[in-house]
Coordinates of C-alpha atoms and ligand atoms in Angstrom, one line a residue:
M1 CA 49.3 -13.1 -41.7
S2 CA 45.9 -12.5 -40.4
Q3 CA 44.3 -15.3 -38.3
K4 CA 41.5 -17.3 -39.4
V5 CA 38.6 -16.6 -36.8
H6 CA 35.8 -19.4 -37.0
D7 CA 31.9 -18.3 -36.2
A8 CA 32.2 -20.9 -33.4
V9 CA 34.1 -23.8 -31.8
I10 CA 32.0 -26.5 -30.3
V11 CA 33.7 -28.9 -28.0
G12 CA 31.9 -32.2 -28.2
A13 CA 30.1 -34.1 -30.9
G14 CA 27.3 -35.8 -28.7
F15 CA 23.7 -35.0 -28.8
G16 CA 24.5 -31.5 -27.3
G17 CA 27.3 -30.6 -29.7
I18 CA 25.2 -31.8 -32.5
G19 CA 22.1 -29.8 -31.3
A20 CA 24.1 -26.7 -30.7
A21 CA 25.7 -27.0 -34.4
I22 CA 22.1 -27.3 -36.0
Q23 CA 21.0 -24.1 -34.0
L24 CA 24.1 -22.0 -35.0
R25 CA 23.4 -23.1 -38.6
R26 CA 19.8 -21.9 -38.5
L27 CA 21.2 -18.7 -37.2
G28 CA 23.4 -18.4 -40.3
R29 CA 26.7 -19.3 -38.6
H30 CA 28.1 -21.7 -40.8
D31 CA 31.9 -21.7 -40.2
L32 CA 32.0 -23.9 -37.5
V33 CA 34.4 -26.6 -36.1
I34 CA 33.3 -29.4 -33.9
L35 CA 36.0 -30.9 -31.8
E36 CA 35.7 -34.4 -30.4
R37 CA 38.3 -36.3 -28.5
E38 CA 36.8 -39.8 -29.5
S39 CA 37.0 -41.4 -33.2
D40 CA 33.3 -40.8 -34.0
L41 CA 30.0 -38.9 -33.0
G42 CA 27.6 -39.8 -30.4
G43 CA 29.2 -39.0 -27.3
T44 CA 27.8 -41.5 -24.5
W45 CA 26.1 -43.4 -27.2
H46 CA 29.5 -44.0 -29.1
V47 CA 31.7 -44.6 -26.0
N48 CA 29.2 -47.0 -24.1
R49 CA 29.0 -50.6 -25.8
Y50 CA 28.5 -52.6 -22.8
P51 CA 25.9 -55.6 -22.9
G52 CA 22.5 -54.5 -22.1
L53 CA 22.8 -50.9 -23.0
T54 CA 19.5 -49.3 -23.7
V55 CA 18.0 -45.8 -23.1
D56 CA 16.7 -45.6 -19.6
I57 CA 14.0 -42.6 -20.9
P58 CA 11.5 -43.9 -23.3
S59 CA 13.0 -43.4 -26.8
S60 CA 9.9 -41.1 -28.1
T61 CA 11.2 -38.4 -25.4
Y62 CA 14.9 -39.1 -25.5
S63 CA 15.3 -37.6 -28.9
Y64 CA 15.1 -34.2 -30.6
S65 CA 11.5 -33.1 -30.9
F66 CA 12.2 -31.8 -34.2
E67 CA 13.5 -35.0 -35.8
P68 CA 11.3 -37.9 -34.2
N69 CA 12.4 -41.2 -35.2
P70 CA 9.3 -43.4 -36.0
Y71 CA 11.6 -46.7 -36.3
W72 CA 12.8 -47.1 -32.7
S73 CA 12.4 -50.9 -32.4
R74 CA 11.4 -50.7 -28.5
L75 CA 10.1 -48.3 -26.3
Y76 CA 13.6 -48.0 -24.7
A77 CA 15.9 -48.3 -27.6
P78 CA 19.1 -50.4 -27.3
G79 CA 22.2 -48.2 -27.3
P80 CA 23.2 -49.1 -30.9
E81 CA 20.0 -47.4 -32.5
L82 CA 21.0 -44.1 -30.1
K83 CA 24.3 -44.1 -32.1
Q84 CA 22.7 -44.7 -35.3
Y85 CA 20.2 -41.8 -34.7
A86 CA 23.0 -39.4 -33.8
T87 CA 24.6 -40.4 -37.1
H88 CA 21.4 -39.7 -39.0
V89 CA 20.8 -36.4 -37.5
A90 CA 24.2 -35.1 -37.9
A91 CA 23.9 -36.0 -41.9
K92 CA 20.4 -34.7 -42.2
Y93 CA 21.5 -31.4 -40.8
D94 CA 24.8 -31.3 -42.5
V95 CA 26.8 -31.0 -39.4
R96 CA 29.1 -33.8 -39.8
R97 CA 31.4 -32.1 -41.9
H98 CA 32.2 -29.5 -39.4
M99 CA 33.7 -32.4 -37.1
R100 CA 37.1 -33.2 -36.4
F101 CA 37.7 -36.5 -34.5
D102 CA 40.8 -37.9 -32.2
T103 CA 41.0 -34.0 -31.4
L104 CA 41.6 -33.5 -27.7
V105 CA 41.1 -29.6 -26.5
E106 CA 43.5 -28.8 -23.8
G107 CA 42.3 -25.2 -23.2
A108 CA 40.7 -22.0 -24.3
V109 CA 41.5 -18.6 -23.3
W110 CA 39.6 -15.3 -24.5
D111 CA 41.4 -12.9 -26.2
E112 CA 40.5 -9.5 -24.9
E113 CA 41.9 -7.5 -27.7
Q114 CA 40.6 -9.4 -30.7
H115 CA 37.4 -10.5 -28.8
H116 CA 37.7 -14.3 -29.7
W117 CA 38.5 -17.4 -28.0
T118 CA 41.7 -19.1 -28.6
V119 CA 41.2 -23.0 -28.4
S120 CA 44.4 -25.0 -27.8
I121 CA 44.5 -28.9 -29.1
A122 CA 46.8 -31.5 -28.0
G123 CA 49.6 -31.8 -30.2
G124 CA 50.1 -27.5 -30.2
E125 CA 47.5 -26.7 -32.8
R126 CA 45.3 -23.5 -32.0
L127 CA 42.0 -22.4 -33.5
H128 CA 40.3 -19.0 -33.0
A129 CA 36.7 -18.8 -32.8
R130 CA 34.1 -15.6 -32.0
L131 CA 32.1 -18.2 -30.0
L132 CA 33.0 -20.9 -27.5
L133 CA 30.4 -23.5 -26.7
T134 CA 31.1 -26.5 -24.4
A135 CA 29.2 -29.9 -25.0
T136 CA 31.3 -32.2 -23.0
G137 CA 28.8 -34.1 -21.4
F138 CA 28.1 -34.8 -17.6
L139 CA 29.2 -38.4 -17.6
S140 CA 32.1 -38.3 -19.6
Q141 CA 35.1 -38.8 -17.4
P142 CA 35.0 -42.7 -16.2
R143 CA 35.8 -43.1 -12.6
L144 CA 38.2 -45.6 -11.6
P145 CA 38.0 -46.7 -8.0
D146 CA 40.8 -46.1 -5.7
I147 CA 40.7 -49.4 -4.1
E148 CA 44.1 -50.7 -2.5
G149 CA 45.7 -53.3 -4.6
I150 CA 43.7 -52.7 -7.8
E151 CA 46.5 -52.4 -9.9
S152 CA 47.9 -55.9 -8.9
F153 CA 44.6 -57.8 -10.2
A154 CA 46.0 -60.4 -12.6
G155 CA 42.8 -61.0 -14.3
E156 CA 40.8 -59.2 -16.6
V157 CA 39.6 -55.4 -15.8
V158 CA 37.0 -53.6 -17.8
H159 CA 35.4 -50.3 -16.9
T160 CA 31.8 -50.2 -18.6
T161 CA 32.8 -47.3 -20.7
Q162 CA 35.8 -49.3 -22.1
W163 CA 33.9 -52.4 -23.1
D164 CA 35.8 -54.8 -24.9
D165 CA 33.7 -56.5 -27.7
D166 CA 35.9 -59.4 -27.6
L167 CA 35.5 -60.1 -23.9
D168 CA 34.9 -63.9 -23.4
L169 CA 32.7 -64.1 -20.2
D170 CA 31.5 -67.8 -20.7
G171 CA 32.4 -69.6 -17.7
R172 CA 34.3 -67.0 -16.0
R173 CA 34.1 -66.0 -12.2
A174 CA 33.4 -62.4 -12.3
A175 CA 32.9 -59.4 -9.9
V176 CA 31.0 -56.2 -10.8
I177 CA 31.8 -53.4 -8.7
G178 CA 29.0 -50.8 -8.4
T179 CA 25.1 -50.7 -8.7
G180 CA 24.3 -47.4 -10.6
A181 CA 22.0 -47.4 -13.7
T182 CA 24.9 -48.9 -15.8
A183 CA 25.4 -52.0 -13.6
V184 CA 21.5 -52.5 -13.4
Q185 CA 21.4 -52.8 -17.1
L186 CA 24.8 -54.9 -17.4
I187 CA 24.3 -57.6 -14.5
P188 CA 21.1 -59.3 -15.9
E189 CA 22.9 -59.7 -19.2
I190 CA 26.2 -60.8 -18.4
A191 CA 24.9 -63.3 -15.4
P192 CA 23.7 -66.2 -17.6
R193 CA 26.9 -66.6 -19.1
L194 CA 29.2 -66.6 -15.9
A195 CA 30.1 -69.3 -13.8
E196 CA 30.0 -67.0 -10.5
L197 CA 29.0 -63.6 -10.2
T198 CA 29.4 -61.4 -7.1
V199 CA 27.9 -57.9 -7.1
F200 CA 29.7 -55.3 -4.8
Q201 CA 27.1 -52.8 -3.8
R202 CA 28.0 -49.9 -1.8
T203 CA 24.8 -47.8 -1.9
A204 CA 21.5 -49.6 -3.0
I205 CA 19.6 -47.9 -6.0
W206 CA 15.8 -47.5 -6.3
V207 CA 14.6 -49.4 -9.3
T208 CA 11.1 -49.2 -10.6
P209 CA 9.2 -51.5 -13.1
K210 CA 10.2 -50.9 -16.7
Q211 CA 7.1 -50.6 -19.0
D212 CA 9.0 -51.8 -22.1
G213 CA 8.2 -53.6 -25.3
A214 CA 8.9 -54.2 -29.0
V215 CA 7.3 -51.4 -31.1
P216 CA 5.1 -53.2 -33.7
R217 CA 5.7 -52.5 -37.4
W218 CA 2.2 -51.2 -38.0
L219 CA 2.8 -48.5 -35.2
Q220 CA 6.2 -47.6 -36.5
R221 CA 4.4 -47.0 -40.0
M222 CA 1.6 -45.1 -38.2
Y223 CA 4.0 -42.9 -36.4
A224 CA 5.8 -42.3 -40.0
R225 CA 2.6 -41.5 -41.8
V226 CA 0.8 -39.4 -38.9
P227 CA 3.7 -37.9 -36.7
L228 CA 1.3 -36.0 -34.5
T229 CA 0.5 -39.9 -33.2
Q230 CA 4.2 -40.3 -31.9
R231 CA 4.1 -36.6 -30.5
L232 CA 1.4 -37.6 -28.6
V233 CA 3.1 -40.6 -27.1
R234 CA 6.2 -38.3 -26.4
T235 CA 3.9 -36.0 -24.5
V236 CA 2.6 -38.5 -22.3
G237 CA 5.5 -40.1 -21.7
S238 CA 7.3 -36.9 -20.9
G239 CA 4.4 -35.9 -18.6
I240 CA 4.8 -39.3 -16.5
L241 CA 8.5 -38.5 -16.3
E242 CA 8.1 -34.8 -15.4
A243 CA 5.8 -36.2 -12.4
I244 CA 8.1 -38.9 -11.3
M245 CA 11.7 -37.7 -12.0
V246 CA 11.0 -33.8 -11.7
S247 CA 8.2 -32.8 -9.6
G248 CA 8.6 -35.5 -7.2
V249 CA 12.1 -34.9 -6.8
L250 CA 12.5 -30.9 -7.2
R251 CA 9.1 -30.0 -5.7
Y252 CA 9.6 -32.8 -2.9
R253 CA 8.0 -30.5 -0.3
Q254 CA 4.6 -30.1 -2.2
A255 CA 4.8 -33.6 -3.8
K256 CA 5.9 -35.7 -1.1
L257 CA 2.9 -37.8 -1.5
L258 CA 4.0 -38.5 -5.2
N259 CA 7.4 -39.1 -4.1
R260 CA 6.2 -41.9 -1.5
G261 CA 3.9 -43.5 -4.0
V262 CA 6.8 -44.2 -6.2
E263 CA 8.8 -45.4 -3.5
K264 CA 6.0 -47.9 -2.5
I265 CA 6.1 -49.0 -6.1
A266 CA 9.7 -49.6 -6.2
L267 CA 9.6 -51.7 -2.8
R268 CA 6.7 -53.6 -4.2
H269 CA 8.8 -54.1 -7.1
L270 CA 11.7 -55.6 -5.1
R271 CA 9.4 -57.6 -3.0
R272 CA 7.8 -59.3 -5.8
Q273 CA 11.2 -60.1 -7.6
V274 CA 13.6 -61.1 -5.0
D275 CA 13.1 -64.3 -3.0
D276 CA 15.5 -64.0 -0.1
P277 CA 14.6 -61.7 2.5
V278 CA 18.1 -60.9 3.5
T279 CA 19.2 -59.9 -0.2
R280 CA 16.0 -58.0 -0.4
A281 CA 17.1 -55.9 2.8
Q282 CA 20.3 -55.2 1.4
L283 CA 18.7 -54.0 -2.0
T284 CA 16.5 -51.6 -0.2
P285 CA 17.8 -48.0 -0.3
D286 CA 18.1 -46.3 2.9
Y287 CA 17.7 -42.7 1.4
S288 CA 14.6 -41.0 -0.4
F289 CA 14.0 -41.6 -3.8
G290 CA 15.4 -39.1 -6.0
C291 CA 18.4 -38.4 -4.2
K292 CA 20.4 -40.1 -6.7
R293 CA 19.2 -40.7 -10.3
P294 CA 17.0 -44.0 -10.0
T295 CA 16.3 -46.4 -12.7
F296 CA 14.1 -48.9 -14.5
S297 CA 14.5 -52.6 -14.8
N298 CA 12.5 -55.9 -14.8
T299 CA 15.5 -58.1 -14.7
Y300 CA 17.7 -56.6 -12.4
F301 CA 16.3 -57.9 -9.0
P302 CA 15.5 -61.4 -10.4
T303 CA 19.4 -62.1 -11.1
F304 CA 19.9 -62.1 -7.5
N305 CA 17.8 -65.3 -7.3
R306 CA 20.0 -67.2 -9.4
P307 CA 22.2 -69.6 -7.4
H308 CA 25.5 -68.5 -9.0
V309 CA 25.0 -64.7 -8.3
R310 CA 25.7 -63.1 -5.1
L311 CA 25.2 -59.8 -3.5
E312 CA 28.2 -58.5 -1.0
T313 CA 27.5 -55.4 0.6
T314 CA 30.6 -55.5 3.2
P315 CA 32.8 -52.8 2.0
I316 CA 35.9 -53.8 -0.1
A317 CA 39.3 -53.6 1.8
R318 CA 41.5 -54.3 -1.0
I319 CA 41.9 -56.2 -4.3
E320 CA 44.6 -59.1 -4.6
P321 CA 45.8 -60.7 -7.7
D322 CA 42.9 -63.1 -8.0
A323 CA 40.6 -62.0 -5.4
I324 CA 38.6 -59.1 -3.6
V325 CA 39.0 -59.2 0.1
T326 CA 36.2 -57.4 2.2
T327 CA 36.8 -55.5 5.5
D328 CA 35.4 -58.8 7.6
G329 CA 38.4 -60.6 5.6
G330 CA 36.0 -62.4 3.4
R331 CA 37.7 -63.2 0.2
T332 CA 35.9 -63.6 -3.2
E333 CA 38.1 -65.3 -5.7
I334 CA 37.4 -63.8 -9.5
D335 CA 39.1 -64.1 -12.7
T336 CA 37.2 -60.9 -14.1
L337 CA 36.6 -57.4 -12.9
V338 CA 33.9 -55.4 -13.9
L339 CA 34.1 -51.7 -12.9
A340 CA 30.6 -50.0 -13.2
T341 CA 32.0 -47.4 -11.1
G342 CA 30.3 -44.4 -13.2
F343 CA 31.7 -41.0 -13.5
N344 CA 33.7 -38.4 -11.9
L345 CA 31.6 -35.2 -12.4
W346 CA 32.8 -32.7 -10.1
D347 CA 36.3 -32.9 -10.0
T348 CA 37.2 -33.4 -13.5
N349 CA 34.4 -31.9 -15.3
F350 CA 32.9 -28.4 -14.7
P351 CA 34.6 -27.6 -17.0
A352 CA 36.1 -30.7 -18.7
F353 CA 39.5 -28.6 -19.7
E354 CA 41.0 -25.3 -18.8
I355 CA 38.8 -22.1 -19.8
I356 CA 40.3 -18.8 -19.0
G357 CA 37.9 -15.7 -19.2
R358 CA 38.3 -12.0 -19.0
G359 CA 40.9 -10.8 -16.7
G360 CA 42.5 -14.4 -16.6
V361 CA 39.9 -15.9 -14.5
D362 CA 39.9 -19.6 -14.3
L363 CA 36.3 -21.1 -14.9
G364 CA 37.2 -24.2 -12.9
K365 CA 38.7 -22.2 -10.0
F366 CA 36.0 -19.7 -10.0
W367 CA 33.3 -22.5 -9.7
R368 CA 35.2 -24.2 -6.9
A369 CA 36.3 -21.2 -4.9
G370 CA 32.9 -19.6 -5.0
R371 CA 29.9 -21.5 -6.1
F372 CA 28.9 -23.5 -9.0
Q373 CA 26.6 -21.4 -11.0
A374 CA 25.4 -20.5 -14.5
Y375 CA 22.9 -18.2 -15.8
E376 CA 20.0 -20.1 -17.0
G377 CA 22.5 -23.1 -17.1
V378 CA 24.2 -21.7 -20.0
A379 CA 26.3 -18.2 -19.2
V380 CA 28.9 -17.1 -16.6
P381 CA 30.0 -13.6 -15.9
G382 CA 33.4 -13.0 -17.2
F383 CA 33.4 -15.5 -19.9
P384 CA 32.2 -13.4 -23.0
N385 CA 30.8 -15.2 -26.0
F386 CA 30.6 -18.4 -24.0
I387 CA 28.1 -21.0 -23.9
S388 CA 28.3 -23.9 -21.6
L389 CA 25.9 -26.4 -22.3
N390 CA 26.8 -28.8 -19.3
S391 CA 26.6 -26.2 -16.7
P392 CA 25.6 -26.4 -12.9
Y393 CA 21.7 -26.0 -12.7
S394 CA 21.4 -26.8 -16.5
Y395 CA 20.1 -30.5 -16.4
S396 CA 16.4 -30.4 -16.6
G397 CA 16.1 -34.0 -15.0
L398 CA 13.6 -35.1 -17.5
S399 CA 15.5 -36.2 -20.5
Y400 CA 19.0 -34.7 -21.9
F401 CA 17.0 -33.8 -25.0
T402 CA 14.7 -31.2 -23.1
T403 CA 18.0 -29.8 -21.7
I404 CA 19.5 -29.4 -25.1
E405 CA 16.3 -28.1 -26.9
S406 CA 15.9 -25.3 -24.1
Q407 CA 19.3 -24.4 -24.4
M408 CA 18.9 -24.2 -28.2
L409 CA 16.0 -21.8 -27.7
H410 CA 18.2 -19.6 -25.3
M411 CA 20.9 -19.6 -28.2
D412 CA 18.1 -18.6 -30.7
R413 CA 17.3 -15.4 -28.7
L414 CA 20.6 -14.5 -27.6
L415 CA 22.4 -15.1 -30.8
S416 CA 19.3 -13.1 -32.7
E417 CA 19.7 -10.3 -30.2
V418 CA 23.5 -9.8 -31.0
A419 CA 22.8 -10.2 -34.7
R420 CA 20.1 -7.5 -34.4
R421 CA 22.3 -5.0 -32.5
R422 CA 25.3 -6.0 -34.7
V423 CA 27.6 -6.3 -31.9
T424 CA 30.5 -8.8 -31.4
T425 CA 30.6 -9.9 -27.8
F426 CA 27.8 -10.9 -25.1
E427 CA 28.4 -11.4 -21.7
V428 CA 25.8 -12.1 -18.8
T429 CA 25.7 -9.2 -16.1
E430 CA 26.7 -10.2 -12.5
R431 CA 23.3 -9.1 -11.6
A432 CA 21.4 -11.2 -13.7
N433 CA 23.7 -14.4 -12.8
A434 CA 23.3 -13.6 -9.1
A435 CA 19.6 -13.2 -9.3
F436 CA 19.4 -16.6 -11.0
L437 CA 21.8 -18.4 -8.6
D438 CA 19.7 -17.1 -5.6
R439 CA 16.5 -18.4 -7.1
M440 CA 17.8 -21.7 -7.7
I441 CA 19.4 -21.9 -4.4
A442 CA 15.8 -20.7 -2.9
N443 CA 14.1 -23.3 -5.2
L444 CA 16.3 -26.3 -3.9
G445 CA 14.8 -25.5 -0.5
D446 CA 11.6 -27.5 -1.8
S447 CA 13.6 -30.2 -3.2
V448 CA 14.1 -33.7 -2.0
F449 CA 18.0 -32.9 -1.7
V450 CA 17.0 -30.7 1.2
Q451 CA 13.8 -31.8 2.6
G452 CA 14.3 -35.5 2.2
N453 CA 16.8 -38.0 3.6
C454 CA 19.8 -37.8 1.2
A455 CA 22.7 -38.1 3.7
T456 CA 23.5 -41.8 2.8
S457 CA 22.9 -41.7 -0.9
R458 CA 26.3 -40.6 -2.5
S459 CA 24.8 -39.1 -5.2
Y460 CA 26.6 -37.6 -8.3
Y461 CA 23.9 -34.9 -8.0
F462 CA 25.7 -33.3 -5.3
N463 CA 29.0 -31.5 -5.6
Q464 CA 32.1 -31.5 -3.6
H465 CA 30.5 -28.8 -1.1
G466 CA 27.5 -31.0 -0.4
E467 CA 25.0 -28.9 -2.7
A468 CA 22.8 -30.3 -5.4
T469 CA 24.0 -28.1 -8.2
L470 CA 23.5 -30.4 -11.3
L471 CA 19.7 -30.4 -11.9
R472 CA 17.8 -27.2 -12.6
P473 CA 15.4 -27.0 -9.9
T474 CA 12.4 -25.9 -11.9
S475 CA 9.9 -27.7 -14.1
T476 CA 11.0 -28.4 -17.6
L477 CA 8.1 -26.1 -18.8
N478 CA 9.7 -23.2 -16.7
A479 CA 13.1 -23.9 -18.5
F480 CA 11.6 -23.6 -22.1
G481 CA 9.5 -20.5 -21.0
E482 CA 12.7 -18.8 -19.6
A483 CA 14.8 -20.0 -22.6
R484 CA 12.1 -18.1 -25.0
S485 CA 12.0 -15.0 -22.9
F486 CA 14.6 -14.1 -20.7
P487 CA 15.1 -10.3 -20.4
L488 CA 17.6 -9.7 -23.2
E489 CA 19.1 -6.8 -20.8
D490 CA 20.5 -9.8 -18.6
Y491 CA 23.3 -9.6 -21.2
A492 CA 25.6 -6.8 -21.8
Y493 CA 26.5 -6.3 -25.4
A494 CA 29.8 -4.5 -27.1
Ligands
NAP1 P1 26.8 -44.3 -11.0 O1 25.3 -44.1 -10.9 O2 27.7 -43.2 -10.7 O3 27.1 -45.7 -10.3 C1 28.3 -45.9 -10.0 C2 28.5 -47.0 -8.9 O4 29.6 -47.5 -8.6 C3 27.6 -46.6 -8.0 O5 27.0 -48.0 -7.3 C4 29.1 -46.5 -6.7 O6 28.7 -46.6 -5.6 C5 29.9 -47.5 -7.2 N1 31.3 -47.2 -6.9 C6 32.1 -46.2 -7.5 N2 33.3 -46.3 -6.9 C7 33.4 -47.0 -5.9 C8 34.2 -47.8 -5.0 N3 35.3 -47.1 -4.8 N4 33.9 -48.8 -4.3 C9 32.6 -49.2 -4.4 N5 31.7 -48.8 -5.2 C10 32.0 -47.8 -6.1 O7 27.1 -44.6 -12.6 P2 26.4 -45.3 -13.7 O8 25.8 -46.6 -13.2 O9 27.6 -45.6 -14.9 O10 25.4 -44.5 -14.1 C11 25.6 -43.0 -14.5 C12 24.4 -42.3 -14.8 O11 24.4 -42.9 -16.4 C13 22.8 -42.8 -14.5 O12 22.7 -42.1 -13.3 C14 22.2 -42.3 -15.6 O13 21.9 -41.1 -15.5 C15 23.3 -42.7 -16.7 N6 23.0 -44.1 -17.5 C16 22.2 -43.8 -18.5 C17 21.8 -45.1 -19.0 C18 21.0 -44.9 -20.1 O14 20.3 -44.0 -20.5 N7 21.0 -45.8 -20.9 C19 22.4 -46.1 -18.8 C20 23.2 -46.4 -17.8 C21 23.5 -45.0 -17.2 P3 27.9 -45.5 -4.3 O15 26.7 -45.1 -5.0 O16 28.1 -46.0 -3.2 O17 28.9 -44.2 -4.6

């Protein structure tokens, strides 16, 4: 019996996977299977449900440019609206019917003879597809801290990605471990309900003011009637973010003054919002702005003025059944432990499951033994017909949607050429990949990661070799330009 070979298997039904499916359908590839380990679509926005969850990039920018939503309730929309938006887009572009939920992919192997990928699913099922696309996210594998005694804790423990909607926080004595973007959103929301809150900070985070607000009905109506108005807002918002989050970070050598200016704004924000000088000093980052992902908030800092909220910066020694003990012997009794400890990118992602290419080469081993690399953030030599959407050097640093949409353009150009040539395989050449990697490494020389002071930042932008291989060190415009015009001969076709 001949095997069924699909046009493509996409792994991940978040915004990346949805975008990839829309693009494949536009190219006439309709026999798609989207495999998703969770019980519904939306990726991050399905998994994360913690109190205070909002997007931290303005919503006009954090959405597909081809599917603007005039009805965001706020400039920074709450999490549930993002999930709703994902559901809406998947329905409108008719990609939901390709999705299979609660389906864990365990591995994929390139079949050299048949010229297709064989994808293994937990439980033993196998699928075959001409193309394999991974859209498994960067922040998808929760990090559970390896702290002595944590398993002995007798109270309630919750990681922010596994929020229990029934968790009753009223009157509890809680600790939050971690002060990343998630904690910055969560802490002000839960603090008023708690009897005591201790925040365990290892590394302070840069926080700038958030220009947020409700979007009035008349403005929503105007966005709906005259989409150009919302496009203008998107352009202005993206321009500001590009300056702060991309130029100020990736072109640090040239834009040092801009970077310092943002640092000053953040420090003034902190001075104005936190009364106690000791707490203020503890909340002051000791590394350059941009070494790790900064965030925006008007409510995080003032939470530390509340009498029942305390910041603890002495390292944690161990956890006991009813307390956290710090290395100075201090003991904080708690009944609830919130782990806002983020995600493991470099050990468990890249890739999120085993991928075996030509000649039995294991992608994870290839990246770890050599360098993390991917041509234009999407393709790897030795891995034919494979499009990796969460690759090293793929994230534009602006909004995840600019990354997705530039990758959709890359797919458009590449797969149109494959169709024009009537070939069955494509594979990026060693030469093109090496040239791209050399250029990214050279560009990184201008970034805050090399020019700034990042030694103490403990940033997930850096991989286990100490290289900042997550962000694409170019402007977003450059990423779009190259996606539209990369030399077609950078790929070999057969
Ligand atoms: P994160 O930025 O990685 O922060 C994790 C925090 O946990 C850090 O403060 C880290 O300290 C701390 N931590 C981890 N292990 C620890 C340990 N063993 N002991 C003590 N502290 C420990 O993760 P996140 O806050 O979840 O945010 C991840 C990313 O998600 C953000 O950067 C952002 O891109 C995205 N995000 C987006 C939104 C949004 O758009 N709505 C909201 C939230 C998050 P160190 O820094 O010292 O390692």
